[in-house]
CSV table of C-alpha atoms and ligand atoms in Angstrom, one decimal:
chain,number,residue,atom,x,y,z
A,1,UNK,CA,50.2,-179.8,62.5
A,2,UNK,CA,50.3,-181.9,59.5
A,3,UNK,CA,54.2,-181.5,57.9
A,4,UNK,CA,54.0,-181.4,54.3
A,5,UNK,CA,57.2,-183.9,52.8
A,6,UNK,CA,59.0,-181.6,50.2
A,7,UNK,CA,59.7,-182.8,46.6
A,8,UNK,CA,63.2,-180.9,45.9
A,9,UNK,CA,65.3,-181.6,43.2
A,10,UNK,CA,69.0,-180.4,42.9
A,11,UNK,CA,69.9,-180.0,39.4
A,12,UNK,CA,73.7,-179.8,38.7
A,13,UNK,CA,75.3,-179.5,34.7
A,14,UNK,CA,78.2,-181.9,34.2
A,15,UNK,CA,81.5,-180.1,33.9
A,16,UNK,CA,79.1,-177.2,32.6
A,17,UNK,CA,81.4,-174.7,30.8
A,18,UNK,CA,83.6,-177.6,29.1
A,19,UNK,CA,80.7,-178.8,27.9
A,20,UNK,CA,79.5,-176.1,26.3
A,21,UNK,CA,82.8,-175.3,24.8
A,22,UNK,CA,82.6,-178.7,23.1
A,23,UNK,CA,79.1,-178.4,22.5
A,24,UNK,CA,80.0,-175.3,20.5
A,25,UNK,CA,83.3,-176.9,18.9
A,26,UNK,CA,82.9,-180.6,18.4
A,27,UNK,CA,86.3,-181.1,16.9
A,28,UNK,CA,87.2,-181.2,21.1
A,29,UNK,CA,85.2,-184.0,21.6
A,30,UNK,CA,87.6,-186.8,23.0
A,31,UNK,CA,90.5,-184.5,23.8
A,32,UNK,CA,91.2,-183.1,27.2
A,33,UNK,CA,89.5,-179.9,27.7
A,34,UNK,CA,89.7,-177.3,30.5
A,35,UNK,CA,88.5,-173.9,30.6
A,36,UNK,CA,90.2,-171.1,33.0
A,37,UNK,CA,92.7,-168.7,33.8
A,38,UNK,CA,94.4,-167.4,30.3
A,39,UNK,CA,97.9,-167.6,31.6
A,40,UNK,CA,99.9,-169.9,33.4
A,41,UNK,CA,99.0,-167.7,36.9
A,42,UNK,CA,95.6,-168.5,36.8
A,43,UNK,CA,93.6,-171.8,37.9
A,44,UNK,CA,91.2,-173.9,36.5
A,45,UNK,CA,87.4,-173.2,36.3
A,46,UNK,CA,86.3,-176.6,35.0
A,47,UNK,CA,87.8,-179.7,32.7
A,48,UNK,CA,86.1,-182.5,31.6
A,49,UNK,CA,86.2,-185.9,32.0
A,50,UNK,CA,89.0,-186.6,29.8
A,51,UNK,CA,91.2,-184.2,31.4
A,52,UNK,CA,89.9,-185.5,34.5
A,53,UNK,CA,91.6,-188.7,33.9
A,54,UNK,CA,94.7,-187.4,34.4
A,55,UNK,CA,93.6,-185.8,37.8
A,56,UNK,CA,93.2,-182.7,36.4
A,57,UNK,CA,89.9,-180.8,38.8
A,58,UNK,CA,88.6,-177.4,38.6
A,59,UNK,CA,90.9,-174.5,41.4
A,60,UNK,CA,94.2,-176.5,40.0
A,61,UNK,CA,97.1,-173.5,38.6
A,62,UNK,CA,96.8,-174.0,34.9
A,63,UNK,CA,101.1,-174.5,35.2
A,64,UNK,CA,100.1,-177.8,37.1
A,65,UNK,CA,97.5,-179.0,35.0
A,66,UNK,CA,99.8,-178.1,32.1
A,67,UNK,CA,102.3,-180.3,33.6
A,68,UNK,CA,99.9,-183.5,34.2
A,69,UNK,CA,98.5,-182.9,30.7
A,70,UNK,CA,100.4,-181.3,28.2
A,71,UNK,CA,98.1,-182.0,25.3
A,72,UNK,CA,95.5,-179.9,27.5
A,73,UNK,CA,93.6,-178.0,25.5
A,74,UNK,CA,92.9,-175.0,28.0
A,75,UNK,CA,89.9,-172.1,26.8
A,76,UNK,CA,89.2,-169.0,28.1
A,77,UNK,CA,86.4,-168.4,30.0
A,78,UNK,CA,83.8,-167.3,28.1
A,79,UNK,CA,81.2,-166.0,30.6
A,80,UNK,CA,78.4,-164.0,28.1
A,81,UNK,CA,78.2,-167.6,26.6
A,82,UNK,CA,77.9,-169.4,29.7
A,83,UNK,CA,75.1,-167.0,31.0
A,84,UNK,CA,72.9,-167.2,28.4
A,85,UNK,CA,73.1,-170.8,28.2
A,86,UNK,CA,72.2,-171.4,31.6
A,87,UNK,CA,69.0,-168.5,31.1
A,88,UNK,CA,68.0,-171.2,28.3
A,89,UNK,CA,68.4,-174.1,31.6
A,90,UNK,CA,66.1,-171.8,33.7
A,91,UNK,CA,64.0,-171.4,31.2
A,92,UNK,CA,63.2,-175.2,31.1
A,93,UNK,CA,63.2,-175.0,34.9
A,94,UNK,CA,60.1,-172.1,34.8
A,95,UNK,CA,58.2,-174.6,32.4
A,96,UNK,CA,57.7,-177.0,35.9
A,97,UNK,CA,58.1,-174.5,39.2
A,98,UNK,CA,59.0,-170.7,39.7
A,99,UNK,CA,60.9,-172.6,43.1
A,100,UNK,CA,64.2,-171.6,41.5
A,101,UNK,CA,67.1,-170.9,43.7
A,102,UNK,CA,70.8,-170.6,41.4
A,103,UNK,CA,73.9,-171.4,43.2
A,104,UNK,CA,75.5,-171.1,40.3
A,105,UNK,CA,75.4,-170.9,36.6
A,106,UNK,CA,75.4,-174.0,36.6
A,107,UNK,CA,73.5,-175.3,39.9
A,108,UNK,CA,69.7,-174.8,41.3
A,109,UNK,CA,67.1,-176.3,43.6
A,110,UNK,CA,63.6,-176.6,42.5
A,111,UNK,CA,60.8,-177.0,44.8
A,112,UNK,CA,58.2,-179.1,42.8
A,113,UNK,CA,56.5,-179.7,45.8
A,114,UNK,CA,53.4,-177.8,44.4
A,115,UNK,CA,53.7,-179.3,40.6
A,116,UNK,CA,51.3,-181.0,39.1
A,117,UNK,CA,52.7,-181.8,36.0
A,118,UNK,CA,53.8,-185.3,35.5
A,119,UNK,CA,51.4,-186.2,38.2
A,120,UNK,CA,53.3,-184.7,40.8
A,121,UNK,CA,56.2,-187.2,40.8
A,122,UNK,CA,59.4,-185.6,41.3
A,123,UNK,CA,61.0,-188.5,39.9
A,124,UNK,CA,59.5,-187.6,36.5
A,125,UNK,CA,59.8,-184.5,36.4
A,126,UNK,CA,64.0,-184.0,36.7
A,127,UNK,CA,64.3,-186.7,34.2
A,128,UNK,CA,61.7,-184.8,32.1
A,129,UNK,CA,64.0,-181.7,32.7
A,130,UNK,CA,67.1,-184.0,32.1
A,131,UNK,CA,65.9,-184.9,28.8
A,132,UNK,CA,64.7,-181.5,27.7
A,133,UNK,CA,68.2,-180.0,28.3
A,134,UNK,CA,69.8,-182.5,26.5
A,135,UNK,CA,67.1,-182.0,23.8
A,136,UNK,CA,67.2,-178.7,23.2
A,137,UNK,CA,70.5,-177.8,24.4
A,138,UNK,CA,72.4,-181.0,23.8
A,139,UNK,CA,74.0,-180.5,27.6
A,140,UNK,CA,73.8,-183.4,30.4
A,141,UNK,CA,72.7,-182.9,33.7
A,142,UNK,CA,72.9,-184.9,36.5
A,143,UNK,CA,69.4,-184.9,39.2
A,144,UNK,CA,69.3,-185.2,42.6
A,145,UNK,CA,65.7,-185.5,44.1
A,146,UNK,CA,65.1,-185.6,47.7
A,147,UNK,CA,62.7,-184.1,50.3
A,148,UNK,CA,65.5,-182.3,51.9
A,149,UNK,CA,68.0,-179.8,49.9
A,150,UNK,CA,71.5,-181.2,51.4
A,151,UNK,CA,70.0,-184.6,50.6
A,152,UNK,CA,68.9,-184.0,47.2
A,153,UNK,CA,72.4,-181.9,46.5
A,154,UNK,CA,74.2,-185.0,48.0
A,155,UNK,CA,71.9,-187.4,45.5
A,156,UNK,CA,72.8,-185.2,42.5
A,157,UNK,CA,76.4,-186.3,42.7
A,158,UNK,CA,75.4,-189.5,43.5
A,159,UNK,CA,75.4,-191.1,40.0
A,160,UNK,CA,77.5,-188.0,37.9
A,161,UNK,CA,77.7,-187.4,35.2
A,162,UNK,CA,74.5,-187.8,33.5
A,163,UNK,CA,72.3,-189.5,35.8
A,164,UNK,CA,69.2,-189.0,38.6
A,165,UNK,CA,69.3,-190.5,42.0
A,166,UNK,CA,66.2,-190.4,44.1
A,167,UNK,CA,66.1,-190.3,47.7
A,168,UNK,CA,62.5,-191.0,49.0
A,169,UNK,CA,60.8,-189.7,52.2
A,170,UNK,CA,60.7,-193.3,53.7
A,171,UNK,CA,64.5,-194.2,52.3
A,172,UNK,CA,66.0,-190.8,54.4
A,173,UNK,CA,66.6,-192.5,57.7
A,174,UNK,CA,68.3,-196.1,55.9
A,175,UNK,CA,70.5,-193.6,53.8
A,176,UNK,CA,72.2,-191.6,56.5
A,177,UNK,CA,72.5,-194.4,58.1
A,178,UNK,CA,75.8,-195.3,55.8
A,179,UNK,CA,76.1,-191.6,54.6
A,180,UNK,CA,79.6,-191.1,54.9
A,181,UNK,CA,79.8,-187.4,56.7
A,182,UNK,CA,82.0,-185.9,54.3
A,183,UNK,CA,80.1,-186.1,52.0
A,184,UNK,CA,77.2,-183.6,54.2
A,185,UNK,CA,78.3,-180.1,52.2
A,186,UNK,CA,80.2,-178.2,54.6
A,187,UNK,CA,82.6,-180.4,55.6
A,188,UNK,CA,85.7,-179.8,54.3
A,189,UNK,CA,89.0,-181.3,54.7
A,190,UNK,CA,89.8,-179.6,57.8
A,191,UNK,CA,86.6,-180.9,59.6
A,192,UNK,CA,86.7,-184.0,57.6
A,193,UNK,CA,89.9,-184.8,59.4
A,194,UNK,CA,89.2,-183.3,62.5
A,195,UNK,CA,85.5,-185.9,62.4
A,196,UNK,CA,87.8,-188.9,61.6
A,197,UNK,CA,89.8,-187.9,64.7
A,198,UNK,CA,87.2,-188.2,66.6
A,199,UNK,CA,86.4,-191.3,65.1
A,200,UNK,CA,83.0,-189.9,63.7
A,201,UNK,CA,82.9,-191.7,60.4
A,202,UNK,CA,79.6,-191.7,58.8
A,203,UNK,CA,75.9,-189.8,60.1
A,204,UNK,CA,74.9,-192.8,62.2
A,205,UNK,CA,78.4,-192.0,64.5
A,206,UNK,CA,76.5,-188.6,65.0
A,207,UNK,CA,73.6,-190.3,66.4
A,208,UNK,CA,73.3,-190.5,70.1
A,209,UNK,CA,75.6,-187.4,70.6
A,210,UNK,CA,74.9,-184.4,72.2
A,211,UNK,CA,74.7,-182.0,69.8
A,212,UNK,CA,76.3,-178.7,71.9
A,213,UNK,CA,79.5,-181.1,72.3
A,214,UNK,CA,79.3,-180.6,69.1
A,215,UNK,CA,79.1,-177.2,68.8
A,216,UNK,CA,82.0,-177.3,70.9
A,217,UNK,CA,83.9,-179.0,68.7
A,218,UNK,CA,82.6,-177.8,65.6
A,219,UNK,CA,81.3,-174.2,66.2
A,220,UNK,CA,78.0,-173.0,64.6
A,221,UNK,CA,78.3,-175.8,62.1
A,222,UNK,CA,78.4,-178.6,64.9
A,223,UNK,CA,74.9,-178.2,64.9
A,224,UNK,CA,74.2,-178.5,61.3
A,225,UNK,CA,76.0,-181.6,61.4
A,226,UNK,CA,73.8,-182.7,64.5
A,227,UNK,CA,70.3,-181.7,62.3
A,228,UNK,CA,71.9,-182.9,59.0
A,229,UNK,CA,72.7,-186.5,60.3
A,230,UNK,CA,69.6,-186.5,62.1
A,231,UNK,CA,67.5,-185.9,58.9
A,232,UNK,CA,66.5,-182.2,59.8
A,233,UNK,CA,67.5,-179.2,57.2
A,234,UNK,CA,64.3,-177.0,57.4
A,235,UNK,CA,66.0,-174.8,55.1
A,236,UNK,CA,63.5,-172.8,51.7
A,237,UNK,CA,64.5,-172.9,48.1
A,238,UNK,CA,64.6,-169.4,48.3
A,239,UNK,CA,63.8,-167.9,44.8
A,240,UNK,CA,65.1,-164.2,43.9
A,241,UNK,CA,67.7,-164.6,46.9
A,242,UNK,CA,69.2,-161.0,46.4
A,243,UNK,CA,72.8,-161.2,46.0
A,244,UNK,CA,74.8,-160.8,49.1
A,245,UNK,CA,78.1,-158.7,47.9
A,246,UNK,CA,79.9,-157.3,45.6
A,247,UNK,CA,83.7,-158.5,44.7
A,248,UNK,CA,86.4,-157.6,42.5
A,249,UNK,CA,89.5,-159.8,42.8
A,250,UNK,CA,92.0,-160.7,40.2
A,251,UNK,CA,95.2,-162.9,40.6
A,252,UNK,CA,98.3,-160.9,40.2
A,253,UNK,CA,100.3,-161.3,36.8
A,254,UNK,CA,103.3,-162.1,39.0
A,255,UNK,CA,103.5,-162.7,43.2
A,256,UNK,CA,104.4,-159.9,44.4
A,257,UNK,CA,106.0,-159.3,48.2
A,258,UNK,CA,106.0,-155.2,48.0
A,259,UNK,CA,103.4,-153.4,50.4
A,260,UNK,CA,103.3,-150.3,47.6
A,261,UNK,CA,102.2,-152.6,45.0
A,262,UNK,CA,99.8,-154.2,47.2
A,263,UNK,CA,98.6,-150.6,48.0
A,264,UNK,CA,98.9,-149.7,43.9
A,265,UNK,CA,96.2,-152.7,43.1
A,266,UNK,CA,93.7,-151.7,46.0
A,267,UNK,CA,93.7,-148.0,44.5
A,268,UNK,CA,92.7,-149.7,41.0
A,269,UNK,CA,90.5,-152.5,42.5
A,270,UNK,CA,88.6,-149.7,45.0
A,271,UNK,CA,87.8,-148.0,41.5
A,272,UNK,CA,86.5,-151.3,39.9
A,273,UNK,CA,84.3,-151.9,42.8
A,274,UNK,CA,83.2,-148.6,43.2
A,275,UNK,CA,82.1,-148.5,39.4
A,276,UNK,CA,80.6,-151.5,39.5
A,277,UNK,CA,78.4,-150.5,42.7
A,278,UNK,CA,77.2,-147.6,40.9
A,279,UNK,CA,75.9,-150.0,37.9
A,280,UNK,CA,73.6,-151.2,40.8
A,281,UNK,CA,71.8,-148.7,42.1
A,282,UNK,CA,71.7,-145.1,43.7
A,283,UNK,CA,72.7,-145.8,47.2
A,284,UNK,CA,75.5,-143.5,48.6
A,285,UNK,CA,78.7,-145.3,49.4
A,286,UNK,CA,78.4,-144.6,52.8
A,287,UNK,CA,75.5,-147.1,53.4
A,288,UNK,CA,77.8,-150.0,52.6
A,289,UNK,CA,79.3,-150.8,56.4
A,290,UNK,CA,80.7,-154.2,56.0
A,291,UNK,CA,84.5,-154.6,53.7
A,292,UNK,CA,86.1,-157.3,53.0
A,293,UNK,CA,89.8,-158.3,51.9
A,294,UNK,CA,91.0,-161.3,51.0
A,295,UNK,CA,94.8,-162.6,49.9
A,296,UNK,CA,96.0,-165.7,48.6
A,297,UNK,CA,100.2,-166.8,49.0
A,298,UNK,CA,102.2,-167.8,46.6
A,299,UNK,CA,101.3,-171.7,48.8
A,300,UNK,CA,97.6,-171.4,47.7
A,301,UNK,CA,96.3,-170.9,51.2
A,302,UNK,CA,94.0,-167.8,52.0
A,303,UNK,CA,92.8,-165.5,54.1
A,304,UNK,CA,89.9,-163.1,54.6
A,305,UNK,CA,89.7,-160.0,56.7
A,306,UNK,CA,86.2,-158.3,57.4
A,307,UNK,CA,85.4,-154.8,59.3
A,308,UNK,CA,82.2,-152.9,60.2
A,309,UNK,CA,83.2,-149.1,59.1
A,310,UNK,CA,81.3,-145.8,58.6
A,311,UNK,CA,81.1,-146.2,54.9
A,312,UNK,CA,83.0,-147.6,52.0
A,313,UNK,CA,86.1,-145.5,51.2
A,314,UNK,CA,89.8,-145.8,49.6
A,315,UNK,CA,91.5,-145.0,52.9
A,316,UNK,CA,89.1,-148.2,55.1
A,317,UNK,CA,90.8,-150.3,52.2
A,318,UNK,CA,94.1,-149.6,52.8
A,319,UNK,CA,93.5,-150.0,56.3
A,320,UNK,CA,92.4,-153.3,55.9
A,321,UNK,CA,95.5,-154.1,53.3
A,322,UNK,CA,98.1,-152.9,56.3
A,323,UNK,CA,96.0,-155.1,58.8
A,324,UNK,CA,95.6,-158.3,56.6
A,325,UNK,CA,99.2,-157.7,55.6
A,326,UNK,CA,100.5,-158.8,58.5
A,327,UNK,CA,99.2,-162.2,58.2
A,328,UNK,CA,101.8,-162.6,55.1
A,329,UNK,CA,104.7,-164.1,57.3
A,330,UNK,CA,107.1,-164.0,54.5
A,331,UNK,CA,104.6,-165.7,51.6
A,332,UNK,CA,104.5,-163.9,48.7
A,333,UNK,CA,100.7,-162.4,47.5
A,334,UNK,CA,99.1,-164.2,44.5
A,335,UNK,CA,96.0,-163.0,45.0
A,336,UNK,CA,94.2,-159.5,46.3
A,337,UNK,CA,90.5,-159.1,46.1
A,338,UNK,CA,88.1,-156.8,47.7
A,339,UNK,CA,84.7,-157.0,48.5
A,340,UNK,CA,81.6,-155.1,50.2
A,341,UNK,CA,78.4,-156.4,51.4
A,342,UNK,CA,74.9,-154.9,49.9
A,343,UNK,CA,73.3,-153.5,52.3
A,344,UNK,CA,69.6,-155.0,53.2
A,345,UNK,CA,66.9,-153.2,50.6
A,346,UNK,CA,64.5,-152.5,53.7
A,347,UNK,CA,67.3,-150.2,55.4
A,348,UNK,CA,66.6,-147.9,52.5
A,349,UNK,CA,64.4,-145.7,50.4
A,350,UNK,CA,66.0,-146.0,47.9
A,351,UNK,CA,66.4,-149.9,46.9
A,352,UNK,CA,69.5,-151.5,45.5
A,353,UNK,CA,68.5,-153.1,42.2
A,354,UNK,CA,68.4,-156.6,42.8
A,355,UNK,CA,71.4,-158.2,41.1
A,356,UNK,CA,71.1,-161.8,39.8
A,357,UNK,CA,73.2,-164.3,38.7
A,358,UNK,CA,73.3,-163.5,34.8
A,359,UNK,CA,74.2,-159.4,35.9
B,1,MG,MG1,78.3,-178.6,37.8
């Protein structure tokens, strides 16, 4: 059977909601600018370069960016904005493929394989879409293009901000040759430094290896390493992928180390959540089986708890709270959040409405 090679381009907006705060206010142009949590509890959503410069990045508390950076000029989020920019940004997308898969606001992978416009060439066609959003939105983008999504992600950041990297079909096998794995998305610093251990530096180390050591090693993502570093991510752009869950989660306005109080914000949050699934659709809460909890300590590491139950309720919740409570070993809470899975549509007659990313 004949493989068809894949034109896919990752398109990712350079330090998007900054941008558009400046885009919108020029006087900031020049001056540090981050946008995130409105008090000093909160963290950072994104800065822009300038503030990067004094190694300022986006999930850093606002008190330590403040601290780096005290001119900082720090926004609040402004998410109605934000959304109906990046509709405008899709909306240049549509013009080329219907291929669109979000990861974001401000992320997506096109599959142009089937494009005819600009003569098929990928190439032209993301700096086409490059120029258009800067055009008509005055917002950079950066382009990745690639016949494999992890490569074209990894080619978007490639040449950030403002710039397209192409990786072609015949250049895959000489670029992971010197593809440095951390760089394969996944790998985070705790397998980043568990590869260097094992003295498994860059794709090529991967080659030659048998991939269930691997697994061993790794898990379930030992073998996407194996495939990735081998060239092989058969993976869609998947349009209208239905979201997967629901979450409410706030950080708390002070840490807190008190179970009632814990208990006091899942009561509130299990009535957020609650309202929020109703917006969706008409399913009874008892067809949502899978709950999550999550809590972040007061020393920014966090944890997540998941159960199966009969049906969301109050009291499963709480349950989960007294379980995942226990994992606190004297850390203060900074964070509670709660979330549910959506159930699959086919599993009902009557279907969830598909939520997207601008709902
Ligand atoms: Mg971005």
């Amino acid at each position: 059977m004949m493989e068809t090679v894949r034109k896919i381009i990752h398109i990712d907006m350079d330090c998007f909601y900054a941008a558009v705060e400046m885009r919108e206010n020029p006087a900031l142009v020049g001056k540090a600018v981050a946008v995130g949590g409105s008090t000093q509890r909160g963290v950072l959503s994104t800065c822009n370069y300038e503030a990067r410069k004094f190694g300022l990045h986006s999930a850093m508390p606002v008190s330590q960016a403040l601290k780096r950076c005290p001119n900082l000029v720090l926004l609040p989020v402004n998410m109605p904005l934000y959304k109906a920019v990046s509709a405008q940004i899709h909306g240049i997308f549509r013009r080329y493929t219907q291929r669109i898969e979000p990861l974001s606001l401000d992320e997506a992978y096109l599959d142009v394989t089937d494009c005819t416009c600009c003569s098929g060439s990928a190439t032209w066609i993301a700096s086409e879409i490059r120029q258009a959003i800067w055009e008509e939105l005055h917002l950079t983008a950066s382009a990745g293009v690639a016949p494999l999504k992890f490569l074209a992600k990894i080619a978007s950041e490639q040449h950030k901000p403002n710039g397209l990297f192409v990786i072609r079909p015949e250049e895959v096998k000489a670029f992971l040759q010197h593809l440095p794995l951390k760089k394969i998305p996944g790998v985070g610093k705790v397998t980043a430094e568990k590869l260097q251990r094992l003295g498994l530096h860059y794709c090529a180390d991967i080659h030659g290896l048998d991939p269930y050591w691997l697994m061993q090693q790794f898990g379930k993502f030992g073998q996407r390493l194996w495939d990735f570093s081998h060239g092989i991510d058969p993976r869609e752009v998947e349009s209208n992928r239905p979201r997967k869950s629901l979450a409410v989660e706030n950080t708390l306005p002070h840490n807190i180390d008190d179970f009632a109080h814990a208990e006091a914000i899942v009561h509130q949050q299990y009535q957020q959540l609650t309202q929020r699934l109703a917006n969706t659709g008409t399913l009874p809460l008892h067809a949502f089986k899978k709950l999550s909890i999550k809590l972040k300590f007061a020393d920014f590491t966090q944890t997540t708890l998941e159960r199966t139950v009969e049906g969301l309720t109050l009291e499963h919740f709480l349950y989960l709270l007294t379980q995942i409570w226990q994992r606190r070993q004297g850390r203060s809470v900074r964070l509670i959040g709660l979330s549910v899975q959506l159930p699959e549509k086919s599993q009902h007659n009557t279907p969830l409405k598909q939520l997207n990313l601008w709902e």
